[in-house]
Coordinates of C-alpha atoms and ligand atoms in Angstrom, one line a residue:
X1 CA 139.0 17.1 100.7
X2 CA 140.8 17.1 103.4
X3 CA 141.4 20.7 104.6
X4 CA 144.9 19.7 105.6
X5 CA 145.9 19.1 101.6
X6 CA 143.9 22.0 100.2
X7 CA 144.4 25.3 99.5
X8 CA 142.5 27.4 101.1
X9 CA 144.0 30.7 101.9
X10 CA 141.6 32.5 104.0
X11 CA 142.7 35.8 105.2
X12 CA 142.0 37.2 108.9
X13 CA 141.8 40.7 108.6
X14 CA 138.8 42.4 106.6
X15 CA 140.2 44.0 103.6
X16 CA 140.5 47.5 103.2
X17 CA 139.3 48.1 99.7
X18 CA 135.8 45.5 99.5
X19 CA 133.1 47.6 99.7
X20 CA 130.3 45.0 100.1
X21 CA 129.6 42.1 102.3
X22 CA 129.9 39.7 98.9
X23 CA 133.1 41.2 98.2
X24 CA 134.8 40.9 101.7
X25 CA 133.7 37.4 102.1
X26 CA 134.8 35.8 98.2
X27 CA 138.2 37.7 99.4
X28 CA 138.3 36.3 103.1
X29 CA 137.3 33.1 101.9
X30 CA 140.0 32.5 99.9
X31 CA 138.0 32.4 97.0
X32 CA 139.2 34.9 94.2
X33 CA 142.4 36.8 94.3
X34 CA 142.4 40.2 92.0
X35 CA 145.0 40.7 89.5
X36 CA 144.7 43.4 88.1
X37 CA 141.7 46.4 88.2
X38 CA 138.5 44.2 87.3
X39 CA 140.4 41.1 86.9
X40 CA 140.5 38.1 89.0
X41 CA 142.0 34.8 89.6
X42 CA 139.1 32.3 90.6
X43 CA 141.0 30.2 93.6
X44 CA 140.1 26.8 93.8
X45 CA 136.9 27.6 96.5
X46 CA 135.8 30.4 93.9
X47 CA 136.5 27.8 91.1
X48 CA 134.8 25.4 92.5
X49 CA 131.0 27.6 92.8
X50 CA 131.9 29.3 89.4
X51 CA 132.1 26.0 88.2
X52 CA 129.2 24.7 90.0
X53 CA 126.7 27.7 88.7
X54 CA 127.7 27.5 85.5
X55 CA 126.4 23.0 85.0
X56 CA 123.3 24.6 86.5
X57 CA 122.9 27.0 83.9
X58 CA 124.0 24.6 81.1
X59 CA 121.5 22.1 82.6
X60 CA 118.6 24.6 82.1
X61 CA 119.7 25.3 79.0
X62 CA 119.7 22.3 77.8
X63 CA 116.8 21.2 79.0
X64 CA 115.2 23.7 77.8
X65 CA 116.3 22.4 74.2
X66 CA 119.4 25.1 73.5
X67 CA 122.4 23.8 72.0
X68 CA 126.0 24.7 73.7
X69 CA 128.9 25.4 71.8
X70 CA 132.3 27.2 72.3
X71 CA 133.5 30.6 70.8
X72 CA 136.5 32.1 71.3
X73 CA 137.4 35.7 73.1
X74 CA 139.2 37.5 70.8
X75 CA 137.2 38.8 67.5
X76 CA 138.2 40.1 64.4
X77 CA 137.0 43.9 63.6
X78 CA 135.9 42.6 60.4
X79 CA 132.6 41.6 61.9
X80 CA 131.2 44.5 63.8
X81 CA 132.6 46.8 60.9
X82 CA 129.6 45.6 59.7
X83 CA 127.1 45.4 62.0
X84 CA 127.7 49.2 62.7
X85 CA 128.5 48.4 66.2
X86 CA 132.6 48.6 65.9
X87 CA 132.6 52.1 66.2
X88 CA 129.3 52.9 68.4
X89 CA 130.6 50.3 70.9
X90 CA 132.8 52.7 72.6
X91 CA 135.2 52.6 75.4
X92 CA 134.1 49.8 76.8
X93 CA 135.5 47.4 73.8
X94 CA 139.0 46.5 74.5
X95 CA 140.6 47.0 71.4
X96 CA 143.9 45.0 70.5
X97 CA 145.6 44.9 67.4
X98 CA 148.1 41.5 66.4
X99 CA 151.2 41.6 64.6
X100 CA 150.3 42.5 61.1
X101 CA 148.0 45.0 62.0
X102 CA 144.4 43.5 62.3
X103 CA 142.5 44.9 64.5
X104 CA 140.9 42.5 66.9
X105 CA 139.1 42.9 70.0
X106 CA 138.4 41.0 73.4
X107 CA 134.3 40.4 73.0
X108 CA 132.0 42.1 75.1
X109 CA 129.5 40.1 73.7
X110 CA 129.1 37.6 70.3
X111 CA 125.7 38.8 68.3
X112 CA 128.5 39.6 65.6
X113 CA 130.1 36.3 65.1
X114 CA 126.7 34.1 66.2
X115 CA 125.4 35.8 62.7
X116 CA 128.1 35.2 61.1
X117 CA 128.2 31.4 62.0
X118 CA 124.5 31.3 61.6
X119 CA 124.8 32.8 57.9
X120 CA 127.8 30.3 56.8
X121 CA 125.7 27.3 57.5
X122 CA 122.1 27.8 57.7
X123 CA 119.9 28.2 54.5
X124 CA 116.3 27.3 55.1
X125 CA 113.5 27.5 57.1
X126 CA 113.0 24.2 57.6
X127 CA 116.4 24.2 60.0
X128 CA 114.5 26.2 62.2
X129 CA 113.9 27.3 65.2
X130 CA 117.0 27.5 66.8
X131 CA 119.0 28.3 69.5
X132 CA 122.6 28.0 70.4
X133 CA 124.2 29.5 73.4
X134 CA 127.8 29.7 75.1
X135 CA 129.6 30.6 78.1
X136 CA 132.7 32.1 77.6
X137 CA 134.5 35.3 79.3
X138 CA 134.0 38.4 78.2
X139 CA 135.9 41.9 78.6
X140 CA 134.0 45.3 78.6
X141 CA 136.5 48.1 80.4
X142 CA 134.2 49.3 82.6
X143 CA 135.2 52.8 83.6
X144 CA 134.4 51.8 87.4
X145 CA 135.0 48.0 88.2
X146 CA 134.2 47.2 91.9
X147 CA 132.2 44.9 94.0
X148 CA 134.7 42.2 93.5
X149 CA 132.9 39.9 90.6
X150 CA 129.8 41.8 90.3
X151 CA 131.2 44.1 88.5
X152 CA 134.6 43.1 86.8
X153 CA 136.7 43.9 83.5
X154 CA 136.4 39.9 82.3
X155 CA 133.8 38.2 83.9
X156 CA 132.4 34.8 82.7
X157 CA 128.8 35.1 81.0
X158 CA 126.4 32.8 79.1
X159 CA 124.6 34.3 76.2
X160 CA 122.1 32.4 73.9
X161 CA 120.5 33.7 70.6
X162 CA 117.5 33.0 69.1
X163 CA 116.8 32.3 65.4
X164 CA 113.1 32.0 63.8
X165 CA 111.5 32.4 60.8
X166 CA 108.9 34.7 62.3
X167 CA 108.1 37.2 64.9
X168 CA 105.9 34.7 66.8
X169 CA 107.8 32.5 66.8
X170 CA 110.8 34.1 67.9
X171 CA 108.7 35.2 71.0
X172 CA 108.2 32.3 71.7
X173 CA 111.4 31.7 72.1
X174 CA 111.8 34.7 74.5
X175 CA 109.3 33.5 76.5
X176 CA 110.7 30.1 76.4
X177 CA 114.3 32.1 77.7
X178 CA 112.3 33.4 80.6
X179 CA 110.9 30.1 82.1
X180 CA 114.1 28.8 81.7
X181 CA 115.9 31.4 83.5
X182 CA 113.2 31.3 86.4
X183 CA 114.2 27.4 86.8
X184 CA 117.5 28.6 86.7
X185 CA 117.9 30.5 89.5
X186 CA 115.4 29.1 91.9
X187 CA 118.0 26.4 91.5
X188 CA 120.6 28.1 93.1
X189 CA 118.5 29.6 96.0
X190 CA 117.9 32.7 94.5
X191 CA 114.9 34.5 94.0
X192 CA 115.1 36.7 90.5
X193 CA 112.3 38.6 89.3
X194 CA 112.3 39.4 85.9
X195 CA 111.1 43.3 85.5
X196 CA 110.8 44.9 82.5
X197 CA 113.9 47.1 81.2
X198 CA 114.3 49.4 78.9
X199 CA 116.4 47.8 75.5
X200 CA 119.2 50.9 75.1
X201 CA 120.9 50.8 72.5
X202 CA 120.1 46.9 71.3
X203 CA 116.1 48.3 71.5
X204 CA 112.9 47.0 71.3
X205 CA 110.0 46.3 72.9
X206 CA 110.7 43.0 74.5
X207 CA 113.3 42.9 77.5
X208 CA 113.4 41.9 80.6
X209 CA 116.1 41.6 83.5
X210 CA 116.6 39.5 86.3
X211 CA 116.9 41.4 89.6
X212 CA 118.3 39.9 93.2
X213 CA 116.6 42.5 95.1
X214 CA 119.8 43.5 97.4
X215 CA 120.3 46.8 99.3
X216 CA 123.7 47.0 97.4
X217 CA 122.1 46.4 94.1
X218 CA 123.0 49.0 91.7
X219 CA 119.9 49.1 90.0
X220 CA 116.8 50.7 91.1
X221 CA 113.8 49.2 91.0
X222 CA 109.6 49.3 91.6
X223 CA 107.8 46.6 92.2
X224 CA 103.9 45.1 93.4
X225 CA 105.6 43.4 96.5
X226 CA 102.9 40.5 95.2
X227 CA 105.1 39.5 93.0
X228 CA 107.8 38.3 95.5
X229 CA 105.2 35.6 96.3
X230 CA 105.9 34.0 93.2
X231 CA 107.6 30.7 93.0
X232 CA 108.3 28.9 89.8
X233 CA 108.6 25.8 92.2
X234 CA 108.7 22.2 90.6
X235 CA 106.6 22.1 87.8
X236 CA 107.1 20.7 85.2
X237 CA 107.3 22.6 81.8
X238 CA 107.3 21.8 77.8
X239 CA 109.1 24.3 76.3
X240 CA 107.9 23.5 73.0
X241 CA 104.0 24.3 74.3
X242 CA 103.2 27.9 73.0
X243 CA 100.8 28.2 75.6
X244 CA 103.1 26.4 79.0
X245 CA 105.6 29.0 78.1
X246 CA 103.2 32.1 77.3
X247 CA 101.1 30.9 81.1
X248 CA 104.5 31.8 83.1
X249 CA 105.6 34.7 81.0
X250 CA 101.8 36.2 81.8
X251 CA 102.5 34.8 85.8
X252 CA 105.5 36.5 86.3
X253 CA 105.3 39.6 84.2
X254 CA 102.0 41.3 84.3
X255 CA 102.5 42.6 88.0
X256 CA 104.4 45.9 88.4
X257 CA 107.7 45.3 88.1
X258 CA 110.2 47.8 86.6
X259 CA 113.9 49.3 86.5
X260 CA 114.3 52.9 86.8
X261 CA 114.8 53.3 82.5
X262 CA 111.3 51.9 82.5
X263 CA 110.0 53.2 86.0
X264 CA 106.1 54.8 85.0
X265 CA 104.9 56.6 88.5
X266 CA 101.2 56.7 86.7
X267 CA 101.1 53.4 86.2
X268 CA 102.5 52.8 89.7
X269 CA 100.3 54.6 91.4
X270 CA 97.4 52.3 89.9
X271 CA 98.7 49.6 92.2
X272 CA 97.7 49.5 95.8
X273 CA 99.6 51.7 98.5
X274 CA 100.4 48.9 100.7
X275 CA 102.3 47.1 98.0
X276 CA 104.3 49.6 96.0
X277 CA 107.5 48.9 96.8
X278 CA 111.3 50.8 95.8
X279 CA 114.0 48.7 96.1
X280 CA 117.8 47.9 95.1
X281 CA 118.5 45.2 92.6
X282 CA 121.3 43.1 91.1
X283 CA 121.4 42.3 87.4
X284 CA 122.2 38.9 87.2
X285 CA 119.9 38.2 83.6
X286 CA 118.1 40.2 80.5
X287 CA 116.5 38.6 77.5
X288 CA 115.9 40.2 74.7
X289 CA 114.1 40.1 71.3
X290 CA 115.7 42.1 68.7
X291 CA 114.1 41.3 65.4
X292 CA 116.0 41.3 61.9
X293 CA 118.5 43.9 63.2
X294 CA 121.6 41.5 62.5
X295 CA 119.8 39.7 60.4
X296 CA 119.3 42.1 57.8
X297 CA 122.8 44.1 58.7
X298 CA 124.8 40.9 58.3
X299 CA 122.5 38.9 55.5
X300 CA 121.1 36.2 57.9
X301 CA 118.6 35.0 55.7
X302 CA 116.9 31.8 55.1
X303 CA 114.9 30.6 52.4
X304 CA 111.3 30.9 53.5
X305 CA 108.6 27.8 52.8
X306 CA 107.4 30.0 49.8
X307 CA 110.9 30.1 48.3
X308 CA 111.9 33.6 49.1
X309 CA 114.6 34.5 50.9
X310 CA 114.0 35.8 54.2
X311 CA 116.1 38.2 57.1
X312 CA 115.6 35.3 60.3
X313 CA 114.0 36.7 64.0
X314 CA 117.0 37.0 66.4
X315 CA 117.2 37.5 70.0
X316 CA 119.7 37.0 72.8
X317 CA 120.1 36.4 76.3
X318 CA 122.9 36.6 79.2
X319 CA 123.6 35.2 82.2
X320 CA 126.3 36.9 84.4
X321 CA 127.9 33.4 85.6
X322 CA 130.8 35.1 87.4
X323 CA 128.4 37.9 89.2
X324 CA 126.4 35.4 90.5
X325 CA 128.5 34.5 92.8
X326 CA 128.4 38.2 94.3
X327 CA 124.6 37.8 94.5
X328 CA 124.1 34.9 96.1
X329 CA 126.5 35.9 98.6
X330 CA 124.5 39.2 98.8
X331 CA 121.9 37.4 99.2
X332 CA 122.7 35.0 101.6
X333 CA 125.3 35.2 104.1
X334 CA 125.5 36.6 108.2
X335 CA 128.0 38.0 110.1
X336 CA 130.1 34.6 110.1
X337 CA 130.3 34.3 106.5
X338 CA 128.1 33.3 103.8
X339 CA 125.6 30.6 103.7
X340 CA 124.9 28.7 100.9
X341 CA 122.0 27.1 99.3
X342 CA 122.1 23.2 99.0
X343 CA 122.1 23.6 94.6
X344 CA 125.6 25.9 94.3
X345 CA 127.7 24.9 97.9
X346 CA 131.4 24.3 96.8
X347 CA 131.6 21.1 99.3
X348 CA 128.5 19.5 100.4
X349 CA 129.1 18.8 103.7
X350 CA 131.6 20.0 106.3
X351 CA 133.9 17.3 109.0
X352 CA 134.9 18.6 111.9
X353 CA 137.7 16.8 114.0
X354 CA 137.6 18.0 117.1
X355 CA 140.6 16.9 118.3
X356 CA 142.8 14.9 115.4
X357 CA 145.2 12.7 116.9
X358 CA 142.3 10.7 119.0
X359 CA 142.5 7.7 117.6
X360 CA 138.6 7.1 117.5
X361 CA 137.3 10.8 117.1
X362 CA 140.0 9.9 113.1
X363 CA 138.3 7.0 113.1
X364 CA 134.6 8.1 113.1
X365 CA 135.8 11.0 110.7
X366 CA 137.6 8.8 108.1
X367 CA 134.6 6.3 108.0
X368 CA 132.5 10.0 108.1
X369 CA 134.1 11.0 105.1
X370 CA 134.2 7.3 103.1
X371 CA 130.4 7.1 103.5
X372 CA 130.1 10.8 101.7
X373 CA 132.1 9.9 98.8
X374 CA 130.8 6.3 98.6
X375 CA 127.0 8.1 98.0
X376 CA 128.8 10.8 95.7
X377 CA 128.8 14.1 97.9
X378 CA 131.3 16.1 98.1
X379 CA 132.9 16.2 101.9
X380 CA 135.3 18.7 103.1
X381 CA 137.1 17.1 106.1
X382 CA 138.8 19.7 108.9
X383 CA 141.2 17.4 110.2
X384 CA 144.1 20.1 110.5
X385 CA 146.0 20.1 114.3
X386 CA 143.6 23.2 115.4
X387 CA 141.8 24.4 118.0
X388 CA 137.9 23.8 117.9
X389 CA 137.2 27.7 117.4
X390 CA 139.5 28.3 114.6
X391 CA 137.9 25.3 112.9
X392 CA 134.3 26.4 113.4
X393 CA 135.5 30.2 112.4
X394 CA 136.3 28.2 108.8
X395 CA 133.5 26.4 108.4
X396 CA 130.9 29.5 109.4
X397 CA 133.0 31.8 107.1
X398 CA 133.0 29.6 104.3
X399 CA 129.9 28.8 104.3
X400 CA 128.6 25.0 103.3
X401 CA 125.4 24.5 104.6
X402 CA 125.8 21.1 106.9
X403 CA 128.3 20.6 109.5
X404 CA 129.0 17.1 111.1
X405 CA 131.1 18.1 114.5
X406 CA 133.0 14.6 116.2
X407 CA 134.4 14.8 119.0
X408 CA 135.4 11.8 121.7
X409 CA 132.7 13.0 124.3
X410 CA 129.9 12.6 122.0
X411 CA 131.5 9.4 120.2
X412 CA 131.2 7.9 124.1
X413 CA 127.3 8.3 123.1
X414 CA 127.5 6.9 119.8
X415 CA 127.2 10.6 118.7
X416 CA 128.1 13.3 116.2
X417 CA 126.8 16.4 116.2
X418 CA 124.8 17.6 112.8
X419 CA 124.5 21.9 112.6
X420 CA 122.5 23.5 109.9
X421 CA 124.6 26.8 108.9
X422 CA 121.7 28.7 107.4
X423 CA 119.6 28.2 111.2
X424 CA 122.6 27.9 113.6
X425 CA 120.5 24.8 114.8
X426 CA 122.1 21.6 115.7
X427 CA 121.1 17.4 116.5
X428 CA 122.6 14.5 117.7
X429 CA 122.9 11.3 115.9
X430 CA 124.3 8.3 115.4
X431 CA 127.3 8.7 112.6
X432 CA 125.3 6.6 110.6
X433 CA 121.4 9.1 110.6
X434 CA 123.9 11.9 110.3
X435 CA 125.1 10.5 107.1
X436 CA 121.7 10.0 105.7
X437 CA 120.1 12.8 106.8
X438 CA 122.7 14.9 104.8
X439 CA 121.9 12.4 102.2
X440 CA 118.4 12.8 101.6
X441 CA 118.6 17.0 101.6
X442 CA 121.0 16.3 98.3
X443 CA 118.8 13.5 97.1
X444 CA 115.6 15.9 97.4
X445 CA 117.4 18.7 95.3
X446 CA 116.3 19.4 92.1
X447 CA 118.2 18.5 89.2
Ligands
ATP501 P1 124.9 46.5 83.3 O1 124.1 47.1 83.4 O2 125.4 46.1 84.8 O3 126.5 47.0 83.0 P2 124.6 44.7 81.2 O4 122.8 45.1 80.9 O5 125.6 45.9 80.4 O6 125.2 44.9 82.6 P3 124.4 43.0 79.4 O7 124.4 42.8 78.4 O8 122.8 42.1 79.9 O9 124.4 43.6 80.6 O10 125.2 41.7 80.1 C1 124.7 40.0 80.6 C2 124.5 39.9 82.0 O11 126.3 40.0 82.4 C3 123.8 40.8 82.8 O12 122.8 40.5 83.1 C4 125.2 40.6 84.2 O13 124.5 39.9 85.0 C5 126.9 40.1 83.5 N1 127.4 41.3 83.9 C6 127.2 42.1 82.9 N2 128.4 43.0 82.4 C7 129.1 42.8 83.7 C8 130.1 43.2 84.6 N3 131.5 44.3 84.3 N4 130.4 42.1 85.4 C9 130.1 41.3 86.0 N5 129.1 40.8 85.2 C10 128.5 41.7 84.2
MG502 MG1 121.6 43.7 81.0

């Protein structure tokens, strides 16, 4: 993309309404625009990152064997009356009446609808196990929408639902989700720690929240510092293997790590004092096993091996796709702006032309641009007639991990400058070597 033709409405001033860094930076970098409290337009740069995050979530879900579908945002109240949640859900549910006087709602989640789909088609245990998921907009009429996309009213969420014959099978689905989530967040450059959480109205002993440590997080968390040394890394997992998934779950959940709802001072005291930490965290996902709660209420039975109908065991699993943009920025920024991890960056590399209009500089930039495109990479070329300082400030603000600076002086010596946004370190390389180095970095990303 050539910046002169792009739509990147960066702001010079710091928006007064934004209280935390990620919200400020998303507004300043022209990523989002608030349309009503907790409701945002995704401007081109923000939309690009949202789609990158969404793609990673899809890839990792499907790697784990989960099947995508798409349910609507609007739902009929009838299904929610069957489960009893139409009355229980309270004021966070946005209720709508259509022209015929029928009660509708903008879905805050989809347990009822997926259970309805399941019971309509699946009749035999032979069709299990089954995990269906979608990535769709949700609406929760949060009392205090704030922090930009972190606590919106309309937000984008991946929600998945597993259907299994037995509790044992459903617990494997639970473990499998935990493993796939670890991989998902790491691909986004995030450390999200699974912490024992509270089931809330869904209930059940089996639930973990995934938290990104950040001072601005809304959750208070307590953990054994050893947990932050754990990395999932590039290990290959057979998601069908009960033993392998179980082993990862045990590795990542055996140390103390809890949200304030499940925190227990007496148990925490058993952790050596120098390793005890309390901190703030951003919840970026949650997994549940809740047994037969919905299947019994809504008659989602299958015929078991003995021919008798049995209610299926279920769990649900959510990732806050739009919240993740905020969480990633909270975890990765500096005074100058955002620092995107390579896995989610909106453009792979920025090209800054120090002297637009200079024949050699223009030609060198064009050539770099075409080389990156030929390699399947996505460059952003700042080809505007602007001061170098302004161009650098924009690149730093929008946070592309790599920048190539091209100017007549360097070109005389046959070099351009490659700069790493995270470390600020620069090196002079021939244009060919600069392209190759950037290409190698992206080729090394797991995906
Ligand atoms: P919270 O405790 O933050 O209100 P929740 O536990 O009610 O969230 P879940 O039902 O577990 O949320 O939803 C799955 C994920 O969706 C959460 O882990 C979070 O990342 C995201 N999410 C929930 N509410 C919002 C919101 N208002 N805005 C943006 N993302 C949200
Ligand atoms: Mg939650």
